[in-house]
Amino acid sequence: MCARFRLWPTPCICSGMRLSMRLTLSLVAGVAVVSLGLTLYQAHAQRRGLRRELQQRALVVAESLEKSAAPLVDGHSTSELQRLAAQFQNHERLAGVAVYDAQKTPLAGTAGVDELAAAGAGALRRAIEAPGGSGAFFPWKGKTMHVVALPISGATGSAGMLAVFQDAGYIDAQEVSLWKRALAGVAAQTVMIVCATLLFLRWSLRRPLAHLEKWLRDLRRGAPSEGPDLPEEAGFAPLKREAVRLATTLTAARAAAEEEARLRDAGESQWTEERLRAFIQTRLEAQRLFVVSNREPYEHVRRNGAVECSVPASGLVTALEPILRASDGTWIAQGTGSADRESVDDRGHVRVPPEYPQYTLRRVWLTPEEEQGFYFGFANEGLWPLCHIAHTRPVFRAPDWEYYRTVNQHFADAVLEEIAGERNPAVLVQDYHFALLPKMIKAVRPDARVAIFWHIPWPNPEAFGICPWQAELLDGLLGADLVGFHVQAHCNNFLDTVDRLLESRIDRERFAVNRGGRFTYVRPLPISVPFAAEAAMPAPGESNLERVAMLRAAGVEAPMMGVGVDRLDYTKGIPERFRALETFFEKHPSYVGEFTFVQIGAPSRTPIRRYHDLMGEVTEEAERINRRFRSNGWKPIVFLPRHHSHEQILPYYRAADLCLVTSLHDGMNLVAKEYVAARNDEGGVLILSRFAGASHELADALLVNPYDTEGLSDAIYRALAMTPEERRARMARMRMYVREHNVYRWAGTLISELAAIRLQAPDHGRHGAAMAAELAPVAPGR
Ligand code: G6P
């Protein structure tokens, strides 16, 4: 009947009721079996006790009779014996006594005892033989009788025997009443259990189930919901957790589908995570994808005795995770967290993201010496300042180079282990930490497609030429089938460097290096950010409240706010931007008390002296400028020197009237694109260094030279004084660009370029890979 009225939810309740019936029946059966077992045991024990009591009483009677009867039997006083026996007539439960001579001829007895003795003759015989005078039981007229026999000792030995008969029927009666009581108990318990179960179901299960049912219905109809209203008890917690996950996944899938539909409708060709997933699956077919980077996407850390999993500060993770998630690939990276080792299996594997595992993280372990020489030493004191023209002198130490080679080999071994058994695996190597890896992998697996993406600038040949191991680095890189940079200028510098320093032929037509018939293609592929769907963004207007709250937290009140978000790195031009702010306040005192700049700075690579010193320098500069201009409740610079998650940074982006990106040199700089992506109100002005890769794409930013303090301070003034119309027009154009050139497009183009590589058959020579002549259209910027 219920199915007629309520189509979808009722089967759920009905099956819930069936479930509760089954539960009740099982409970009742369980209780009945246990109760009956207990009663059986109790009945058995009671019967044994009562029988023992009966036997003892019979023995007492028999012994007292024997004492009086013995002299009378000896003296043949039959009438005396009869009188004696008659005294036992009508004793409670005593059915009769009988006295016999040595030949077992009856001498005396109570009335009717002959009939009893005749019926219980067999039992009497057993009673004579029973040890300890325990007697024997026998049935008589539908009752149970008991007889005990005792020899009569005369002056000259055994003079005869006496028998005491008792009615044992009351034992059966008591057993019957015990069973009746037990059955009544089982019945009462059954009623109680059924009632208690029904009440429990009503109050504890039915209501939450009804809530869950309603929540699922709402979810199906698309109503936004945080999660079902379930009790907090432990039993419901996993159900609630899974329900919330289900809702999140469904909502995300719905949003993506709606976005896809919207884009199809609008005829746009925007890349989304779903499109990337489908694209990767068709392009790579059965080939598996492997990503290598030094920084891991998830770090397990022990805090207050518990293991926590966090995402390290890195734009790389944002960019690469969608690729891994889309392909269920493997990410090979250094394990750096304090609880990393205890969180992996014996192959160094852990599935991530922790709350919704979609790909495998393979951790590689380095010794502290290796990390020092490879990461802090060669990569960050050598290559980093070598490639960034920021006037910090690179340091090249031979032992650091040795560690760099050793660690590259460790990673190559790990990659080879992971790709063993895979046909034509695709390997994406990331960044300047692994220049030697492509050659190491290709030497063993020429069938692998290998790309390396260099996320930092590539300098001109003169600048690169100071590196003592320049040839080895280039040789390692040219092991790859594809080398990617963010901008065309870095590709040009790379080809010029190869041309100048290595024996090779530069194929300008294909934009590739040809070494003995083996090609390495060089492509500009500008990395980007995800660009969240509009629906995920908070409503415009909230940002004013956010600004007031954020500044108040820093003890400042100001109607205008600027923001800078950087790793604390000398290439980011942070002291330069502070000095420009100082000049700005000098030249435009009307902004004193009106505009505050918030600098978020994540400490980075602090064991390196230059980075350690930079922290001091930035702090001192902020304090010096604050001392000059501060007033009650206001200061020009708020410096927040700690790591902030992306979620914590978003409100700053949304509330800031301007964002300063003043890198002295930068591969791309994702902060610039993150700021644009965050401004769904089309407000805010981006001030961007012309030495950051992002400036090649974001032409509507105010482009600046961070070394030019005057010029930079003018740009700050221009940004704050800009008309809302101009601000909106510039931001709208930049947003359109970043929306279309998002990180999914970057990943799709990279995969597309890699998949288009045609590898030469192994018997044509180990190093004979060649690219198909008809490459997919190259990345934007070419
Ligand atoms: C640069 C590199 C990235 C790296 C980031 C953080 O942007 O190009 O690959 O993830 O710095 O550096 P870290 O040394 O902290 O990994």
Short mmCIF file of C-alpha atoms in Angstrom, two decimals, residues 314-536:
data_model
loop_
_atom_site.label_atom_id
_atom_site.label_comp_id
_atom_site.label_asym_id
_atom_site.label_seq_id
_atom_site.Cartn_x
_atom_site.Cartn_y
_atom_site.Cartn_z
CA SER A 314 53.66 24.77 -4.21
CA GLY A 315 52.00 25.92 -7.39
CA LEU A 316 53.31 22.72 -8.93
CA VAL A 317 50.83 20.63 -6.97
CA THR A 318 47.89 22.73 -8.18
CA ALA A 319 49.06 22.36 -11.74
CA LEU A 320 49.91 18.66 -11.80
CA GLU A 321 47.28 17.11 -9.59
CA PRO A 322 44.48 17.28 -12.17
CA ILE A 323 46.66 15.29 -14.59
CA LEU A 324 47.37 12.59 -12.02
CA ARG A 325 43.76 12.46 -10.89
CA ALA A 326 42.55 12.22 -14.46
CA SER A 327 44.84 9.32 -15.31
CA ASP A 328 45.21 7.45 -11.99
CA GLY A 329 48.93 7.80 -12.52
CA THR A 330 51.93 7.65 -10.21
CA TRP A 331 53.69 10.69 -8.76
CA ILE A 332 57.28 10.05 -7.72
CA ALA A 333 58.64 12.61 -5.24
CA GLN A 334 60.91 13.03 -2.24
CA GLY A 335 59.37 11.99 1.09
CA THR A 336 60.02 14.94 3.42
CA GLY A 337 57.29 14.73 6.10
CA SER A 338 58.12 13.53 9.62
CA ALA A 339 55.50 10.75 9.32
CA ASP A 340 56.00 10.02 5.61
CA ARG A 341 57.79 6.72 6.15
CA GLU A 342 55.14 5.27 8.43
CA SER A 343 52.39 6.26 5.98
CA VAL A 344 53.57 4.23 2.97
CA ASP A 345 53.62 0.53 2.16
CA ASP A 346 56.85 -1.42 1.73
CA ARG A 347 57.21 -0.14 -1.86
CA GLY A 348 57.02 3.47 -0.69
CA HIS A 349 53.47 3.80 -2.09
CA VAL A 350 50.51 5.67 -0.64
CA ARG A 351 47.21 6.45 -2.37
CA VAL A 352 46.24 10.12 -2.40
CA PRO A 353 44.38 12.47 -1.90
CA PRO A 354 43.75 10.94 1.53
CA GLU A 355 40.04 11.66 1.63
CA TYR A 356 39.37 10.47 -1.93
CA PRO A 357 42.32 8.45 -3.29
CA GLN A 358 42.72 8.80 -7.04
CA TYR A 359 46.40 8.22 -7.78
CA THR A 360 49.57 6.77 -6.27
CA LEU A 361 52.35 8.72 -4.59
CA ARG A 362 55.71 6.92 -4.60
CA ARG A 363 58.12 8.41 -2.11
CA VAL A 364 61.89 8.44 -2.59
CA TRP A 365 64.07 8.75 0.51
CA LEU A 366 67.20 10.90 0.66
CA THR A 367 69.81 11.08 3.40
CA PRO A 368 70.30 14.50 5.06
CA GLU A 369 73.65 14.79 3.22
CA GLU A 370 71.99 14.02 -0.12
CA GLU A 371 69.25 16.56 0.52
CA GLN A 372 71.80 19.17 1.52
CA GLY A 373 74.05 18.66 -1.52
CA PHE A 374 71.32 18.02 -4.11
CA TYR A 375 68.47 20.31 -3.03
CA PHE A 376 69.96 23.16 -0.98
CA GLY A 377 73.36 22.97 -2.63
CA PHE A 378 73.36 22.35 -6.37
CA ALA A 379 69.67 22.96 -7.16
CA ASN A 380 69.05 26.04 -5.03
CA GLU A 381 72.47 27.67 -4.54
CA GLY A 382 73.69 26.72 -8.03
CA LEU A 383 70.98 26.32 -10.66
CA TRP A 384 68.36 28.63 -9.12
CA PRO A 385 70.51 31.81 -9.10
CA LEU A 386 72.13 30.69 -12.38
CA CYS A 387 68.76 30.69 -14.17
CA HIS A 388 67.22 33.68 -12.38
CA ILE A 389 68.95 36.88 -13.32
CA ALA A 390 68.49 38.49 -9.91
CA HIS A 391 72.12 39.34 -9.18
CA THR A 392 72.68 36.69 -6.56
CA ARG A 393 75.86 34.85 -7.45
CA PRO A 394 75.47 31.08 -8.01
CA VAL A 395 77.63 28.83 -5.87
CA PHE A 396 79.00 25.72 -7.57
CA ARG A 397 80.61 23.08 -5.35
CA ALA A 398 81.93 19.80 -6.77
CA PRO A 399 80.48 17.69 -3.88
CA ASP A 400 77.03 19.29 -4.46
CA TRP A 401 77.24 18.32 -8.13
CA GLU A 402 78.11 14.75 -7.12
CA TYR A 403 75.04 14.62 -4.86
CA TYR A 404 72.93 16.09 -7.68
CA ARG A 405 74.05 13.25 -9.96
CA THR A 406 73.51 10.58 -7.26
CA VAL A 407 70.04 11.82 -6.38
CA ASN A 408 69.04 12.05 -10.05
CA GLN A 409 70.14 8.41 -10.33
CA HIS A 410 68.04 7.47 -7.24
CA PHE A 411 65.00 9.01 -8.85
CA ALA A 412 65.79 7.38 -12.21
CA ASP A 413 65.97 4.00 -10.44
CA ALA A 414 62.62 4.66 -8.77
CA VAL A 415 61.05 5.65 -12.10
CA LEU A 416 62.47 2.56 -13.82
CA GLU A 417 61.09 0.40 -11.05
CA GLU A 418 57.65 1.98 -11.41
CA ILE A 419 57.52 1.74 -15.22
CA ALA A 420 58.84 -1.83 -15.36
CA GLY A 421 56.29 -3.87 -17.28
CA GLU A 422 54.51 -0.81 -18.71
CA ARG A 423 54.37 -0.43 -22.50
CA ASN A 424 55.35 3.02 -23.77
CA PRO A 425 54.91 4.77 -20.42
CA ALA A 426 54.71 8.56 -20.42
CA VAL A 427 57.02 10.26 -17.92
CA LEU A 428 56.67 13.96 -17.04
CA VAL A 429 59.77 15.19 -15.21
CA GLN A 430 59.42 18.49 -13.37
CA ASP A 431 61.94 21.24 -13.00
CA TYR A 432 65.57 22.09 -12.47
CA HIS A 433 66.09 19.44 -9.79
CA PHE A 434 66.18 16.70 -12.42
CA ALA A 435 68.12 17.86 -15.47
CA LEU A 436 69.92 14.50 -15.71
CA LEU A 437 66.87 12.30 -15.32
CA PRO A 438 65.59 12.23 -18.94
CA LYS A 439 68.83 10.72 -20.26
CA MET A 440 69.04 8.24 -17.38
CA ILE A 441 65.51 6.98 -18.07
CA LYS A 442 65.85 6.88 -21.85
CA ALA A 443 69.14 4.97 -21.68
CA VAL A 444 67.27 2.01 -20.16
CA ARG A 445 63.78 2.55 -21.58
CA PRO A 446 63.97 4.10 -25.07
CA ASP A 447 60.31 3.14 -25.51
CA ALA A 448 59.25 5.60 -22.78
CA ARG A 449 57.97 9.03 -23.79
CA VAL A 450 59.85 11.49 -21.62
CA ALA A 451 59.16 15.19 -21.20
CA ILE A 452 60.85 17.60 -18.83
CA PHE A 453 59.22 20.84 -17.84
CA TRP A 454 61.60 23.59 -16.72
CA HIS A 455 59.50 25.82 -14.47
CA ILE A 456 62.13 28.53 -14.03
CA PRO A 457 63.68 30.86 -16.66
CA TRP A 458 66.42 29.67 -18.98
CA PRO A 459 69.14 32.34 -19.21
CA ASN A 460 71.09 33.34 -22.29
CA PRO A 461 74.16 31.26 -23.31
CA GLU A 462 76.63 33.68 -21.68
CA ALA A 463 74.88 33.50 -18.32
CA PHE A 464 74.46 29.71 -18.49
CA GLY A 465 78.03 29.32 -19.69
CA ILE A 466 79.45 30.00 -16.20
CA CYS A 467 78.19 26.63 -14.93
CA PRO A 468 81.08 24.15 -14.73
CA TRP A 469 78.76 21.23 -15.61
CA GLN A 470 76.87 22.93 -18.44
CA ALA A 471 77.52 20.16 -21.00
CA GLU A 472 76.38 17.38 -18.64
CA LEU A 473 73.20 19.30 -17.79
CA LEU A 474 72.34 19.89 -21.44
CA ASP A 475 73.18 16.30 -22.34
CA GLY A 476 70.86 15.06 -19.57
CA LEU A 477 68.02 17.36 -20.65
CA LEU A 478 68.35 16.38 -24.30
CA GLY A 479 67.61 12.79 -23.30
CA ALA A 480 63.98 13.97 -23.20
CA ASP A 481 61.69 13.85 -26.22
CA LEU A 482 60.19 17.16 -25.17
CA VAL A 483 61.54 20.10 -23.15
CA GLY A 484 58.93 22.62 -21.99
CA PHE A 485 59.34 26.21 -20.80
CA HIS A 486 56.73 28.77 -19.86
CA VAL A 487 57.61 31.36 -22.50
CA GLN A 488 59.07 31.50 -25.97
CA ALA A 489 62.05 33.61 -24.81
CA HIS A 490 63.21 30.78 -22.52
CA CYS A 491 62.86 28.28 -25.41
CA ASN A 492 64.97 30.58 -27.59
CA ASN A 493 67.62 30.93 -24.88
CA PHE A 494 67.72 27.16 -24.46
CA LEU A 495 68.20 26.48 -28.18
CA ASP A 496 70.87 29.21 -28.35
CA THR A 497 72.64 27.63 -25.37
CA VAL A 498 72.57 24.16 -26.94
CA ASP A 499 73.74 25.62 -30.24
CA ARG A 500 76.61 27.37 -28.54
CA LEU A 501 77.75 24.65 -26.15
CA LEU A 502 76.97 21.24 -27.67
CA GLU A 503 77.69 19.40 -30.88
CA SER A 504 74.19 19.32 -32.40
CA ARG A 505 71.97 20.65 -35.14
CA ILE A 506 69.21 23.11 -34.31
CA ASP A 507 66.15 22.52 -36.45
CA ARG A 508 64.50 25.97 -36.35
CA GLU A 509 61.69 24.71 -38.56
CA ARG A 510 60.58 22.08 -36.07
CA PHE A 511 61.94 23.98 -33.11
CA ALA A 512 63.95 20.98 -32.04
CA VAL A 513 67.49 19.82 -31.34
CA ASN A 514 68.74 17.07 -33.62
CA ARG A 515 71.57 14.99 -32.16
CA GLY A 516 72.54 12.16 -34.48
CA GLY A 517 68.99 11.80 -35.82
CA ARG A 518 67.39 11.90 -32.41
CA PHE A 519 65.10 14.85 -31.84
CA THR A 520 64.31 16.81 -28.70
CA TYR A 521 61.42 19.17 -29.23
CA VAL A 522 61.32 22.47 -27.36
CA ARG A 523 57.94 24.05 -26.67
CA PRO A 524 56.58 27.09 -24.80
CA LEU A 525 53.71 25.88 -22.62
CA PRO A 526 52.59 28.62 -20.22
CA ILE A 527 51.36 27.07 -17.00
CA SER A 528 48.22 28.41 -15.34
CA VAL A 529 45.67 28.02 -12.54
CA PRO A 530 42.40 26.03 -12.41
CA PHE A 531 40.04 29.04 -12.60
CA ALA A 532 37.16 27.96 -10.36
CA ALA A 533 33.63 27.84 -11.72
CA GLU A 534 31.66 31.03 -10.94
CA ALA A 535 29.28 29.12 -8.68
CA ALA A 536 32.11 28.23 -6.32
#
